[in-house]
Amino acid sequence: MRYVAGLCKEQFDLSEGAFVVEMGSNTGEQLAEFRDLGMRTLGVDPARDLAALAAERGVETLPDFFSAAIARRIKKEYSTAQLLLGRHVFAHIDDVADVAVGVRELLDPAGVFAVEVPYAVDMLERSEFDTIYHEHLSYFGVGTLAERFDRHGLSWTRFAAYGRVLGHQQMVHRHRAAASAGRSSGRSILRHVTPPGARGRGR
């Protein structure tokens, strides 16, 4: 988790005071790493017992599901987010469209939305059907996630698949205007740095 926080700080040029929001933040362990780097943090998790544990470690957490309504509340009461995280939470979400609207609402114009989900291609190619659980409502490939967020004005700027045992994919999204500006200037929004054991590809 410290690696993730450090990587995000470097890759997304996050400075002290940047506002980081995580949906499905659990006990706040990941956000605590961002806090220790001097950033403002806020978790969103519907499990009240976990939200209470996060609060005990000094990570403020809203005990609710992330949604467009919650995003508007956070934007009004706090600010827009320079980084919005969704790590291993999307497979559990029923109304992905509403969450995508919330991401667009909450994300700063120059902010980054980083998603990490199980990779459907690896699941099929490796016959990892034991990773299918009743609480997982969806499995995503690159195209499905990209198309879903594109509908809401968010363009993906980087993809990496990784995992020697269980395949995962990471996708980074920005507001379409910011993503286009980054491409047109010839400047890579993300330098190509992948997690240990990662392999970059797109399908």
Tab-separated table of C-alpha atoms in Angstrom:
chain	number	residue	atom	x	y	z
A	1	MET	CA	0.000	0.000	0.000
A	2	ARG	CA	2.908	2.322	0.617
A	3	TYR	CA	4.126	1.453	-2.890
A	4	VAL	CA	0.771	2.459	-4.383
A	5	ALA	CA	0.751	5.788	-2.544
A	6	GLY	CA	4.315	6.580	-3.569
A	7	LEU	CA	3.682	5.590	-7.178
A	8	CYS	CA	0.551	7.728	-7.393
A	9	LYS	CA	2.380	10.680	-5.863
A	10	GLU	CA	5.146	10.394	-8.449
A	11	GLN	CA	3.082	9.556	-11.500
A	12	PHE	CA	0.255	12.012	-10.934
A	13	ASP	CA	2.343	14.864	-9.519
A	14	LEU	CA	0.404	14.906	-6.257
A	15	SER	CA	1.644	17.516	-3.824
A	16	GLU	CA	1.064	17.976	-0.118
A	17	GLY	CA	-2.523	18.968	0.503
A	18	ALA	CA	-3.858	17.109	-2.539
A	19	PHE	CA	-7.294	15.609	-1.886
A	20	VAL	CA	-7.453	11.814	-2.277
A	21	VAL	CA	-10.777	9.957	-2.127
A	22	GLU	CA	-11.120	6.173	-2.131
A	23	MET	CA	-14.361	4.293	-2.776
A	24	GLY	CA	-14.583	1.009	-0.925
A	25	SER	CA	-11.825	2.209	1.410
A	26	ASN	CA	-12.286	-0.574	3.981
A	27	THR	CA	-10.334	0.155	7.189
A	28	GLY	CA	-8.446	3.066	5.638
A	29	GLU	CA	-5.046	1.387	5.361
A	30	GLN	CA	-4.419	2.656	1.828
A	31	LEU	CA	-5.565	6.185	2.595
A	32	ALA	CA	-3.386	6.269	5.704
A	33	GLU	CA	-0.358	5.975	3.411
A	34	PHE	CA	-1.500	9.019	1.430
A	35	ARG	CA	-2.153	10.893	4.669
A	36	ASP	CA	1.392	10.155	5.802
A	37	LEU	CA	2.596	11.817	2.585
A	38	GLY	CA	0.828	15.007	3.648
A	39	MET	CA	-2.338	14.637	1.604
A	40	ARG	CA	-5.938	15.183	2.639
A	41	THR	CA	-7.931	11.967	2.519
A	42	LEU	CA	-11.522	10.779	2.647
A	43	GLY	CA	-12.837	7.238	2.459
A	44	VAL	CA	-16.254	6.049	1.341
A	45	ASP	CA	-17.322	2.603	2.524
A	46	PRO	CA	-20.817	1.295	3.384
A	47	ALA	CA	-19.576	-1.006	6.158
A	48	ARG	CA	-20.067	1.053	9.305
A	49	ASP	CA	-17.817	-1.156	11.432
A	50	LEU	CA	-14.968	-0.754	8.954
A	51	ALA	CA	-15.579	2.992	8.706
A	52	ALA	CA	-15.317	3.181	12.492
A	53	LEU	CA	-12.009	1.296	12.442
A	54	ALA	CA	-10.721	3.706	9.791
A	55	ALA	CA	-11.740	6.659	11.941
A	56	GLU	CA	-9.786	5.170	14.851
A	57	ARG	CA	-6.620	5.300	12.737
A	58	GLY	CA	-7.363	8.899	11.793
A	59	VAL	CA	-8.839	8.317	8.334
A	60	GLU	CA	-12.192	10.084	7.968
A	61	THR	CA	-14.669	7.783	6.226
A	62	LEU	CA	-18.253	8.280	5.082
A	63	PRO	CA	-20.237	5.113	5.892
A	64	ASP	CA	-22.098	4.933	2.586
A	65	PHE	CA	-21.951	3.589	-0.958
A	66	PHE	CA	-20.143	5.779	-3.465
A	67	SER	CA	-22.717	7.315	-5.816
A	68	ALA	CA	-23.404	10.453	-7.800
A	69	ALA	CA	-25.252	11.892	-4.793
A	70	ILE	CA	-22.344	11.161	-2.416
A	71	ALA	CA	-19.904	12.628	-4.946
A	72	ARG	CA	-21.872	15.875	-5.079
A	73	ARG	CA	-21.951	15.994	-1.282
A	74	ILE	CA	-18.172	15.505	-1.056
A	75	LYS	CA	-17.571	18.152	-3.707
A	76	LYS	CA	-19.767	20.617	-1.820
A	77	GLU	CA	-18.482	19.886	1.701
A	78	TYR	CA	-14.807	19.246	0.899
A	79	SER	CA	-13.560	19.909	-2.651
A	80	THR	CA	-12.937	18.166	-5.943
A	81	ALA	CA	-10.501	15.251	-5.837
A	82	GLN	CA	-7.051	15.283	-7.379
A	83	LEU	CA	-7.023	11.481	-7.081
A	84	LEU	CA	-9.990	9.132	-6.887
A	85	LEU	CA	-9.248	5.457	-6.230
A	86	GLY	CA	-11.387	2.426	-6.973
A	87	ARG	CA	-9.286	-0.633	-6.118
A	88	HIS	CA	-11.034	-4.021	-6.283
A	89	VAL	CA	-14.445	-2.508	-5.779
A	90	PHE	CA	-16.025	-2.324	-9.236
A	91	ALA	CA	-16.830	-6.019	-9.423
A	92	HIS	CA	-19.180	-5.462	-6.472
A	93	ILE	CA	-21.053	-2.467	-7.920
A	94	ASP	CA	-24.561	-2.858	-9.319
A	95	ASP	CA	-25.111	0.598	-10.842
A	96	VAL	CA	-21.787	1.310	-12.550
A	97	ALA	CA	-23.341	4.154	-14.564
A	98	ASP	CA	-24.269	6.081	-11.407
A	99	VAL	CA	-20.755	5.635	-10.046
A	100	ALA	CA	-19.301	6.898	-13.330
A	101	VAL	CA	-21.460	10.017	-13.038
A	102	GLY	CA	-20.159	10.456	-9.494
A	103	VAL	CA	-16.565	10.128	-10.672
A	104	ARG	CA	-17.103	12.825	-13.289
A	105	GLU	CA	-18.747	15.092	-10.703
A	106	LEU	CA	-16.067	14.701	-8.045
A	107	LEU	CA	-12.910	14.552	-10.124
A	108	ASP	CA	-10.900	17.754	-10.401
A	109	PRO	CA	-10.533	18.975	-14.020
A	110	ALA	CA	-6.881	17.899	-13.909
A	111	GLY	CA	-7.496	14.968	-11.557
A	112	VAL	CA	-6.995	11.233	-12.029
A	113	PHE	CA	-9.349	8.306	-11.467
A	114	ALA	CA	-7.418	5.047	-10.995
A	115	VAL	CA	-9.304	1.742	-11.263
A	116	GLU	CA	-8.031	-1.729	-10.404
A	117	VAL	CA	-10.192	-4.770	-11.165
A	118	PRO	CA	-9.799	-8.478	-11.982
A	119	TYR	CA	-8.968	-8.878	-15.674
A	120	ALA	CA	-11.616	-10.838	-17.586
A	121	VAL	CA	-9.182	-11.919	-20.335
A	122	ASP	CA	-6.830	-13.596	-17.868
A	123	MET	CA	-9.745	-15.211	-16.081
A	124	LEU	CA	-10.878	-16.838	-19.327
A	125	GLU	CA	-7.445	-17.699	-20.729
A	126	ARG	CA	-6.231	-19.223	-17.453
A	127	SER	CA	-9.577	-20.843	-16.557
A	128	GLU	CA	-9.587	-18.974	-13.249
A	129	PHE	CA	-13.230	-19.720	-12.659
A	130	ASP	CA	-12.612	-20.257	-8.958
A	131	THR	CA	-12.281	-16.449	-8.770
A	132	ILE	CA	-15.974	-16.043	-9.637
A	133	TYR	CA	-17.882	-15.252	-6.448
A	134	HIS	CA	-21.535	-14.539	-5.837
A	135	GLU	CA	-20.719	-11.005	-4.668
A	136	HIS	CA	-18.912	-10.219	-7.941
A	137	LEU	CA	-21.514	-8.772	-10.263
A	138	SER	CA	-19.247	-7.920	-13.200
A	139	TYR	CA	-15.933	-8.801	-14.819
A	140	PHE	CA	-14.239	-6.283	-17.063
A	141	GLY	CA	-11.938	-6.149	-20.029
A	142	VAL	CA	-10.266	-2.994	-21.277
A	143	GLY	CA	-12.979	-2.227	-23.819
A	144	THR	CA	-15.897	-2.481	-21.416
A	145	LEU	CA	-14.363	-0.159	-18.836
A	146	ALA	CA	-13.138	2.305	-21.446
A	147	GLU	CA	-16.545	2.436	-23.143
A	148	ARG	CA	-18.397	2.773	-19.852
A	149	PHE	CA	-16.420	5.795	-18.709
A	150	ASP	CA	-16.212	7.322	-22.162
A	151	ARG	CA	-19.996	7.704	-22.041
A	152	HIS	CA	-19.487	10.040	-19.105
A	153	GLY	CA	-16.713	12.185	-20.502
A	154	LEU	CA	-13.775	10.244	-19.043
A	155	SER	CA	-11.019	8.899	-21.277
A	156	TRP	CA	-8.501	6.244	-20.268
A	157	THR	CA	-4.852	7.185	-20.508
A	158	ARG	CA	-3.033	4.080	-19.365
A	159	PHE	CA	-3.586	0.326	-19.014
A	160	ALA	CA	-1.507	-2.361	-17.343
A	161	ALA	CA	-2.323	-6.020	-16.760
A	162	TYR	CA	-0.371	-7.893	-14.112
A	163	GLY	CA	-0.346	-10.778	-11.701
A	164	ARG	CA	1.415	-14.113	-11.942
A	165	VAL	CA	-1.352	-16.001	-10.136
A	166	LEU	CA	-4.499	-13.925	-10.464
A	167	GLY	CA	-4.788	-11.530	-13.386
A	168	HIS	CA	-5.657	-7.913	-12.646
A	169	GLN	CA	-5.866	-4.779	-14.721
A	170	GLN	CA	-5.293	-1.153	-13.846
A	171	MET	CA	-6.802	1.681	-15.857
A	172	VAL	CA	-6.307	5.393	-15.344
A	173	HIS	CA	-9.006	7.848	-16.446
A	174	ARG	CA	-9.080	11.620	-16.786
A	175	HIS	CA	-11.670	14.117	-17.907
A	176	ARG	CA	-11.736	13.868	-21.698
A	177	ALA	CA	-10.437	17.423	-22.202
A	178	ALA	CA	-7.455	16.822	-19.903
A	179	ALA	CA	-6.662	13.487	-21.534
A	180	SER	CA	-6.821	15.015	-25.019
A	181	ALA	CA	-4.615	17.916	-23.969
A	182	GLY	CA	-2.025	15.522	-22.625
A	183	ARG	CA	-1.962	13.538	-25.857
A	184	SER	CA	-1.952	16.513	-28.200
A	185	SER	CA	1.014	18.068	-26.447
A	186	GLY	CA	3.011	14.912	-27.014
A	187	ARG	CA	3.471	14.557	-23.269
A	188	SER	CA	2.709	11.163	-21.807
A	189	ILE	CA	0.320	11.654	-18.911
A	190	LEU	CA	1.892	8.640	-17.226
A	191	ARG	CA	5.449	7.487	-17.556
A	192	HIS	CA	5.394	3.746	-18.095
A	193	VAL	CA	5.906	2.371	-14.607
A	194	THR	CA	4.101	-0.842	-13.761
A	195	PRO	CA	3.771	-2.754	-10.476
A	196	PRO	CA	6.249	-5.548	-9.710
A	197	GLY	CA	5.483	-8.513	-11.966
A	198	ALA	CA	3.350	-6.357	-14.255
A	199	ARG	CA	3.043	-6.560	-17.985
A	200	GLY	CA	1.560	-3.788	-20.087
A	201	ARG	CA	-0.937	-4.711	-22.768
A	202	GLY	CA	-4.385	-3.868	-24.016
A	203	ARG	CA	-7.290	-5.968	-25.220
